[in-house]
CSV table of C-alpha atoms in Angstrom, one decimal:
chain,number,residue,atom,x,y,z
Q,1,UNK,CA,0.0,0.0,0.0
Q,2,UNK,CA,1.4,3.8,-1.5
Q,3,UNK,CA,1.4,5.7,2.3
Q,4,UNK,CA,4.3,7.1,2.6
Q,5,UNK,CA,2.5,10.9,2.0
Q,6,UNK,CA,-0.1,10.0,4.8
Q,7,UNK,CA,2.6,9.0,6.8
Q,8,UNK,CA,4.3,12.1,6.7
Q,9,UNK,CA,1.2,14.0,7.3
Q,10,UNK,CA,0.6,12.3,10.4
Q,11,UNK,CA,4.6,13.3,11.1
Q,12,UNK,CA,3.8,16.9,10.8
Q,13,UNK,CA,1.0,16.8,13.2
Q,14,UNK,CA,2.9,15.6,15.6
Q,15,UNK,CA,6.0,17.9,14.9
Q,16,UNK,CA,3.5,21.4,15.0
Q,17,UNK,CA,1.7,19.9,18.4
Q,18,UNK,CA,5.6,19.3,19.8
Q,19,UNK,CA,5.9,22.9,18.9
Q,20,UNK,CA,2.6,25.3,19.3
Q,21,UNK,CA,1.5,23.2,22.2
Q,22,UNK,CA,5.0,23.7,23.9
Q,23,UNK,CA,7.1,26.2,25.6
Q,24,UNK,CA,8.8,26.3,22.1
Q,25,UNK,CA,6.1,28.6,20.7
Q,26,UNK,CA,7.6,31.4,22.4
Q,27,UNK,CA,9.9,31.5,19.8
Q,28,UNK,CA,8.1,33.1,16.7
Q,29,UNK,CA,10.3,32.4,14.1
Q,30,UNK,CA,10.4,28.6,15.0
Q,31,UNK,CA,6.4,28.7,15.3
Q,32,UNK,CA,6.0,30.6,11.9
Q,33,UNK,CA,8.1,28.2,9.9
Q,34,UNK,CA,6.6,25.0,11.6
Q,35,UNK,CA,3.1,25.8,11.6
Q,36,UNK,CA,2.5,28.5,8.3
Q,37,UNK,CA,3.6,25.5,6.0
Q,38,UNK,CA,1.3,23.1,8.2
Q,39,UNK,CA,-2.0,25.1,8.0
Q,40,UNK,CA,-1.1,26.2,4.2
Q,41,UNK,CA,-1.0,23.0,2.8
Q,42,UNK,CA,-1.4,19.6,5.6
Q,43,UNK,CA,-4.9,19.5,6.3
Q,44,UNK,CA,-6.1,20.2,2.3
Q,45,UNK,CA,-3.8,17.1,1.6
Q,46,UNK,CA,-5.5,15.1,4.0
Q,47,UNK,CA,-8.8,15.7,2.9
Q,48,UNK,CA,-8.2,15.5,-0.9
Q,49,UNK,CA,-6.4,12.4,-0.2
Q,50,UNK,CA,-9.7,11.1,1.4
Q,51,UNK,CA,-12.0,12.7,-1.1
Q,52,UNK,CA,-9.6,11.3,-3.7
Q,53,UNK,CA,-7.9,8.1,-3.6
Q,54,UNK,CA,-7.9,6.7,-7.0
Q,55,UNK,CA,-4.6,8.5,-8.5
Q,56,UNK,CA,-5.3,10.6,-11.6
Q,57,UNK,CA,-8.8,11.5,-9.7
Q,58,UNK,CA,-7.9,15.2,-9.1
Q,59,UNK,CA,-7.2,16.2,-12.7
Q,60,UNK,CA,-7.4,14.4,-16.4
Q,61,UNK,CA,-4.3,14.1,-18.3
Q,62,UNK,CA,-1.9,11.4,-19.7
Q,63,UNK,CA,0.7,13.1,-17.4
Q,64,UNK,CA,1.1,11.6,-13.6
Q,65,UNK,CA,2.8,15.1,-12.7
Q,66,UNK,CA,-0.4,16.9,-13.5
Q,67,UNK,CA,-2.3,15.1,-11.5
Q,68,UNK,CA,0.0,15.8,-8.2
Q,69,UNK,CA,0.4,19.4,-9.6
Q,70,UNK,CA,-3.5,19.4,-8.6
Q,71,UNK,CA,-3.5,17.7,-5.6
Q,72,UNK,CA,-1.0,20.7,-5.0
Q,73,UNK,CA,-3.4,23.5,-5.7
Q,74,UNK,CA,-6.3,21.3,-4.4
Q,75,UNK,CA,-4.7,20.9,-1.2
Q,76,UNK,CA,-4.3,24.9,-0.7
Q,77,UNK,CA,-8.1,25.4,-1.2
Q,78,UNK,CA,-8.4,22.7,1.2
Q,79,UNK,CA,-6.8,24.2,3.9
Q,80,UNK,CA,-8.1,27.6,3.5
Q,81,UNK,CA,-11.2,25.9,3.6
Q,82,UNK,CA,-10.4,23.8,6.3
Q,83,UNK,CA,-9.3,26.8,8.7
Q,84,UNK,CA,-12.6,28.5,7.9
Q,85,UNK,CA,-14.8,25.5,8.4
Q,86,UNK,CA,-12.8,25.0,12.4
Q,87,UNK,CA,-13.0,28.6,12.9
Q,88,UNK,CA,-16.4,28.9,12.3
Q,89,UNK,CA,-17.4,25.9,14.2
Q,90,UNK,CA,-15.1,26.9,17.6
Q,91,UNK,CA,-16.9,30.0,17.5
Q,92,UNK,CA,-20.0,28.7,18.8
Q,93,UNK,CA,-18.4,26.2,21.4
Q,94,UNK,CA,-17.1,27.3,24.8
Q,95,UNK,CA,-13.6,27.5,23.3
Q,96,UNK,CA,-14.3,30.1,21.0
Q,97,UNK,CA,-12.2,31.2,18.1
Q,98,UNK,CA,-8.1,31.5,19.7
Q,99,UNK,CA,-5.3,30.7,18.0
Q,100,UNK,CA,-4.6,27.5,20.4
Q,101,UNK,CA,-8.2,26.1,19.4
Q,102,UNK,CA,-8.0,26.0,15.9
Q,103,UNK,CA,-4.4,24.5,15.9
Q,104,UNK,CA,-6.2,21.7,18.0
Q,105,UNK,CA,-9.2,21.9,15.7
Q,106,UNK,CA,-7.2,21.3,12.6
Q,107,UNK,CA,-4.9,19.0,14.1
Q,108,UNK,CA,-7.8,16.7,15.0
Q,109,UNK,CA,-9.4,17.4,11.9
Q,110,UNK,CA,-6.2,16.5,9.7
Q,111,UNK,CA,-5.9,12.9,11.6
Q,112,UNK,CA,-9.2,12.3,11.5
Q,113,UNK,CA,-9.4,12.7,7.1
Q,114,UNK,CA,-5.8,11.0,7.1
Q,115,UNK,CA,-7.6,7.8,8.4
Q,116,UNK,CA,-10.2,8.0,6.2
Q,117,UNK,CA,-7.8,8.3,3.2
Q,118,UNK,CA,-5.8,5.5,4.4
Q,119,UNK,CA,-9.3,3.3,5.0
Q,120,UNK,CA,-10.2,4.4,1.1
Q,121,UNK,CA,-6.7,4.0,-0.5
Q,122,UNK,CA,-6.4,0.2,1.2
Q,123,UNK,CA,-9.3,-0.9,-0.4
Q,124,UNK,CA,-8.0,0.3,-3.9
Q,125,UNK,CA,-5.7,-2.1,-6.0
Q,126,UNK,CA,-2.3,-1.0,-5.0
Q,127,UNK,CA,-1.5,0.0,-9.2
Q,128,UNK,CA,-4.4,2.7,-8.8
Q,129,UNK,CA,-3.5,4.5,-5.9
Q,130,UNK,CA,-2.6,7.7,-5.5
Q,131,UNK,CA,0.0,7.7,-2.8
Q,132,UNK,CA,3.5,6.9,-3.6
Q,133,UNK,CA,6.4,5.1,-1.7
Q,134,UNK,CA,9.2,7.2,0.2
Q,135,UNK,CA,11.7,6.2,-2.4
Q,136,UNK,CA,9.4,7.8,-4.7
Q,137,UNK,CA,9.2,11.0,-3.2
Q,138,UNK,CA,11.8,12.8,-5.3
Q,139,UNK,CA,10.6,11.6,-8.4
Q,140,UNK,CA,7.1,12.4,-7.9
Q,141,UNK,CA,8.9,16.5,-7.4
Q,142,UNK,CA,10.8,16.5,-10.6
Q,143,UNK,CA,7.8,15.1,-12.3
Q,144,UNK,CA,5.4,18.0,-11.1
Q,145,UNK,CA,8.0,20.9,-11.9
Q,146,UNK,CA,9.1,19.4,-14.9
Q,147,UNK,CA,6.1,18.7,-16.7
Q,148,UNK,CA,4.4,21.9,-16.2
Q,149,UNK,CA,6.2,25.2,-15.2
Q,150,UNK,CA,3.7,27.3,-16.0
Q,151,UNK,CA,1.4,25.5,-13.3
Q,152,UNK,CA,4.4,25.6,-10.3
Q,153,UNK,CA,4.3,29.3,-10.6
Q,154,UNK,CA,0.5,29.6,-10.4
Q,155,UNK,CA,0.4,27.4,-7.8
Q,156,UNK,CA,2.8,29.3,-6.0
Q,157,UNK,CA,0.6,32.2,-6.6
Q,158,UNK,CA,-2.2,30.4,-4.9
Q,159,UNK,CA,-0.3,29.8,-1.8
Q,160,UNK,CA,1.2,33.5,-1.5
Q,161,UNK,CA,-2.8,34.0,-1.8
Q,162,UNK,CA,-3.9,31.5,0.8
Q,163,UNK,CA,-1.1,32.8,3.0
Q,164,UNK,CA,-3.2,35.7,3.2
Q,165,UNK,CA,-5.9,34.5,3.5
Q,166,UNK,CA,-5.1,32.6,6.6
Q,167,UNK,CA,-3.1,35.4,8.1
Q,168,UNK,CA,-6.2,37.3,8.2
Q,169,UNK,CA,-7.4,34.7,10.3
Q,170,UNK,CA,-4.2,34.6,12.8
Q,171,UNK,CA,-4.3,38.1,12.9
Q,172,UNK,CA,-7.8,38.1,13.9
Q,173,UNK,CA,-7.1,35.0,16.2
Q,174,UNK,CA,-4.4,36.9,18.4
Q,175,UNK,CA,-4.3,40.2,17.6
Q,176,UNK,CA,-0.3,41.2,18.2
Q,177,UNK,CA,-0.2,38.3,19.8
Q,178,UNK,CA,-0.3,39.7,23.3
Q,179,UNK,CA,-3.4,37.3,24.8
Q,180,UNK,CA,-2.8,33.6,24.0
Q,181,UNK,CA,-5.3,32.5,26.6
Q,182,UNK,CA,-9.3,33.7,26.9
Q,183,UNK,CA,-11.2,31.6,28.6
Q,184,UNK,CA,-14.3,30.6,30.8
Q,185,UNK,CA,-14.5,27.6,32.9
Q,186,UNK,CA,-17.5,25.8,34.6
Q,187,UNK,CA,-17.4,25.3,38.5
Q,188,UNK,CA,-17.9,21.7,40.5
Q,189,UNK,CA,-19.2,20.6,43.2
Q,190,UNK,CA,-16.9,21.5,45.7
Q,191,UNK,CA,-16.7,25.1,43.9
Q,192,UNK,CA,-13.3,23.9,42.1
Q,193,UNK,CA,-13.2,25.9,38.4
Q,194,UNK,CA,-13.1,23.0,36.4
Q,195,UNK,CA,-12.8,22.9,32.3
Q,196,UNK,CA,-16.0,21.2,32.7
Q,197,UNK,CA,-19.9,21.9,34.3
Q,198,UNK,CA,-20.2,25.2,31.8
Q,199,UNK,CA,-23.4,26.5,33.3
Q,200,UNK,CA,-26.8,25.6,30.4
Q,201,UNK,CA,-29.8,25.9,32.3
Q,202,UNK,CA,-30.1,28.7,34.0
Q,203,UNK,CA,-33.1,30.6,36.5
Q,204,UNK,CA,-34.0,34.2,36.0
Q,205,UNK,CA,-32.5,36.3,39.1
Q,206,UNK,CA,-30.9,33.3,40.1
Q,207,UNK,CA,-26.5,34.1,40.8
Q,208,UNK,CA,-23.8,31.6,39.0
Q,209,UNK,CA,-20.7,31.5,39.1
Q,210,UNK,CA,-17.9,30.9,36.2
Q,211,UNK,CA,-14.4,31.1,36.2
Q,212,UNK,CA,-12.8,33.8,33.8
Q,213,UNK,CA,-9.3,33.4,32.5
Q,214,UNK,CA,-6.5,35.9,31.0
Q,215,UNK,CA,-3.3,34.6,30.0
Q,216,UNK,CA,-0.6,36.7,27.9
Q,217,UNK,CA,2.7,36.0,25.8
Q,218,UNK,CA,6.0,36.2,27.3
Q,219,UNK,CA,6.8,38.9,25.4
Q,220,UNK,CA,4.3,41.6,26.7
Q,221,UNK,CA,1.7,41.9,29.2
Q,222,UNK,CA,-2.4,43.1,28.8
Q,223,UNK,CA,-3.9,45.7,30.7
Q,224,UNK,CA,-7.4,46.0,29.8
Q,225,UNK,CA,-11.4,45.3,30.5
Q,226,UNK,CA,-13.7,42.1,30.7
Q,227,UNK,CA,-17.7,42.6,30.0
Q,228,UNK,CA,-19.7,40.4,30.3
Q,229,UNK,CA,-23.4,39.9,28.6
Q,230,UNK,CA,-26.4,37.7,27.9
Q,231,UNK,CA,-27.4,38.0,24.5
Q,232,UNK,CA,-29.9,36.6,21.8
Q,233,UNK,CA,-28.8,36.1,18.2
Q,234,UNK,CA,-30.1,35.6,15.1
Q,235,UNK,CA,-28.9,33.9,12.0
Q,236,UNK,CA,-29.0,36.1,9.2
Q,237,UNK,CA,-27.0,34.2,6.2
Q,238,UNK,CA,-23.5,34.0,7.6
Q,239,UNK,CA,-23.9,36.7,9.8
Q,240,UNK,CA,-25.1,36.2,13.5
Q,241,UNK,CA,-26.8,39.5,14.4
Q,242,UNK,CA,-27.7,40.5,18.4
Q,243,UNK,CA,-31.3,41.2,18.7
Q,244,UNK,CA,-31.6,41.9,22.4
Q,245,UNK,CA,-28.7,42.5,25.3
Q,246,UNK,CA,-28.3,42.0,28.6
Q,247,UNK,CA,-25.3,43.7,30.0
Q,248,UNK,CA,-23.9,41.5,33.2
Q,249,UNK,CA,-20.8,43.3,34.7
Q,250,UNK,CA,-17.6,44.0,34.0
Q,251,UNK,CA,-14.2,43.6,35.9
Q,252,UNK,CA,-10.5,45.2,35.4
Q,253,UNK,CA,-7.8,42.9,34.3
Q,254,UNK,CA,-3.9,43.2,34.5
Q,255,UNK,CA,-1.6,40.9,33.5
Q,256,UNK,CA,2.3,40.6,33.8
Q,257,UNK,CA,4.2,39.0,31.0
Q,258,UNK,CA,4.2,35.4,30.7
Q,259,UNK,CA,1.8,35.2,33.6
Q,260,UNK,CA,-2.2,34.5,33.5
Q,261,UNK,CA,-4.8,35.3,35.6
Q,262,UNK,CA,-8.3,33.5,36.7
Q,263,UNK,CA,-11.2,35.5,38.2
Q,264,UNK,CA,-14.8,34.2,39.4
Q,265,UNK,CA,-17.6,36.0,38.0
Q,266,UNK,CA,-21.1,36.0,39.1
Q,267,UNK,CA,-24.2,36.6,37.2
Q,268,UNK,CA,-27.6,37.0,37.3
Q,269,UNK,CA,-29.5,37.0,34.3
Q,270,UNK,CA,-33.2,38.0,33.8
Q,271,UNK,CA,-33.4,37.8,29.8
Q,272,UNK,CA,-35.7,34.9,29.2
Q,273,UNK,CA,-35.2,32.2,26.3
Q,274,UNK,CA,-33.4,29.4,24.6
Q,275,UNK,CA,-30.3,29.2,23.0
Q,276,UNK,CA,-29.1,32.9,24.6
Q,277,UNK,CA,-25.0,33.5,24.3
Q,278,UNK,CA,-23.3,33.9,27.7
Q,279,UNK,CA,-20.5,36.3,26.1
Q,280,UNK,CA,-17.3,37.8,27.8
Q,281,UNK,CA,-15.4,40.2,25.5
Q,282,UNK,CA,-11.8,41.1,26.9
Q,283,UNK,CA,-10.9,44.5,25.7
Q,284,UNK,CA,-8.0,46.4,25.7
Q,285,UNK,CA,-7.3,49.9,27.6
Q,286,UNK,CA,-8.9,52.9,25.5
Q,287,UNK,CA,-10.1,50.4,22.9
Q,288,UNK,CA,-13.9,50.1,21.6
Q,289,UNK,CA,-13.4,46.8,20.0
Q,290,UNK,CA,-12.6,43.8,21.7
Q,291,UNK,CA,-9.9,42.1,21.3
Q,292,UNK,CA,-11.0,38.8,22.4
Q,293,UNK,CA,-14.4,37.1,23.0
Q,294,UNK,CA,-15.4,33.5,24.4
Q,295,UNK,CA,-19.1,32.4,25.2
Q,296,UNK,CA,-20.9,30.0,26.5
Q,297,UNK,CA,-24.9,28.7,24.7
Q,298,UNK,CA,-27.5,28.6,27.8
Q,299,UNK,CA,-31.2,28.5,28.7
Q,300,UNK,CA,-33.0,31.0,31.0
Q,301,UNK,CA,-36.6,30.0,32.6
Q,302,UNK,CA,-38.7,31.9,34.8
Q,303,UNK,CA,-38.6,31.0,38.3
């Protein structure tokens, strides 16, 4: 069985957790040039290797290098696509939309369409699939850039492209990259602040408690503001729209450098309904955006 390309996408999952997830992503340079190339082109492999097994599947031609040149350009889309798709879906969780997040979003994501490439590409006759053998690897290179210049450079194109595109995502992610950590946390039984019992069901006038959490880079500290609000939303197309506000507090935040901070909040909301967001927006000192924002989906009853 061809595997040597899942094998190495698997690899590079593990080599970006050893290094996002790690003391070593305090040193940018070594973050940027392990995890840029990931998120640009890993997770679109995996997931036109499972929507295509069959070599020759992504484009038609008599030419094998073609077909890889696709993949290429297939797999760019892919991951742009892919990074939308996790963002989109952390921001209605608890976790929100953070850098830290959608790494772990797409690392899952990438294993999880790795095994269902391997599943499909086993069940192929080994002389049809599309993977190739690590002796292979070179050859299947020269082949792409020497059949087709012309489609290289575009290619390359795309990915200075999608390099963009995803930067507009870090950058809206972390922000200078002074916050790394944003948080809410659900409270036990013994009043512990646990990543776990997130508050759902909820009484009108009735106080709870949840744990709020501020962590910053080693490289600068964050001064700033925390508010807090129950809100109901709308779906309009893409676009979630507030249609009625509850403010619930706010609270001062400092941290040092390297250092984070966990503060206990209590509300008590009186806006009625299903499905209402429990939103905390972390903004900086003098600003009138926030820079960060986590939430929590709950129900509110009359008592």
């Amino acid at each position: 069985m061809l595997t040597a390309d899942l094998l190495a996408v698997v690899a590079s999952v593990v080599l970006v957790a050893a290094v996002v997830f790690s003391p070593a992503a305090a040193v940018r340079p070594l973050a940027v040039a392990v995890g840029l190339p990931f998120v640009l082109i890993v997770p679109g492999y995996a997931l036109v290797s499972a929507v295509f097994p069959r070599a020759g599947e992504a484009a038609v031609g008599p030419i094998s290098g073609t077909s890889w040149l696709a993949r290429l350009g297939l797999s760019i889309i892919g991951s742009v696509v892919a990074v939308a798709v996790v963002s989109g879906v952390l921001d209605f969780t608890v976790w929100g939309f953070g850098r830290t997040p959608v790494m772990v979003g797409l690392c899952w994501s990438t294993l999880v369409t790795t095994a269902v490439a391997w599943y499909r590409r086993r069940r192929l006759p080994m002389a049809v699939q599309a993977g190739t053998t690590a002796g292979n690897v070179g050859t299947r290179l020269g082949e792409i850039i020497g059949s087709n210049l012309t489609g290289v450079l575009l290619t390359l194109v795309v990915v200075v492209a999608a390099a963009g595109a995803i930067g507009v995502v870090a950058n809206e992610s972390t922000d200078t990259g002074t916050v790394t950590e944003f948080y809410i946390l659900g409270q036990n039984e013994s009043g512990q602040l646990v990543a776990a019992n997130y508050p759902s069901n909820l009484t009108a006038g009735e106080p709870v408690t949840v744990g709020v959490g501020v962590g910053t880079t080693r490289e600068s500290g964050f001064e700033g503001r925390v508010v807090a609000a129950i809100e109901r939303v709308t779906l309009d197309g893409e676009t979630t729209r507030i249609t009625e506000s509850q403010p619930l507090g706010s609270f001062d935040v400092q941290v040092s450098a390297g250092e984070r901070t966990l503060r206990r909040h209590t509300v008590q909301p009186s806006l009625l309904g299903e499905r209402l967001r429990l939103t905390y927006r972390l903004y900086k000192s003098g600003a009138d955006t926030p820079h960060r924002r986590v939430q929590i989906w709950v129900s509110v009853t009359q008592s």
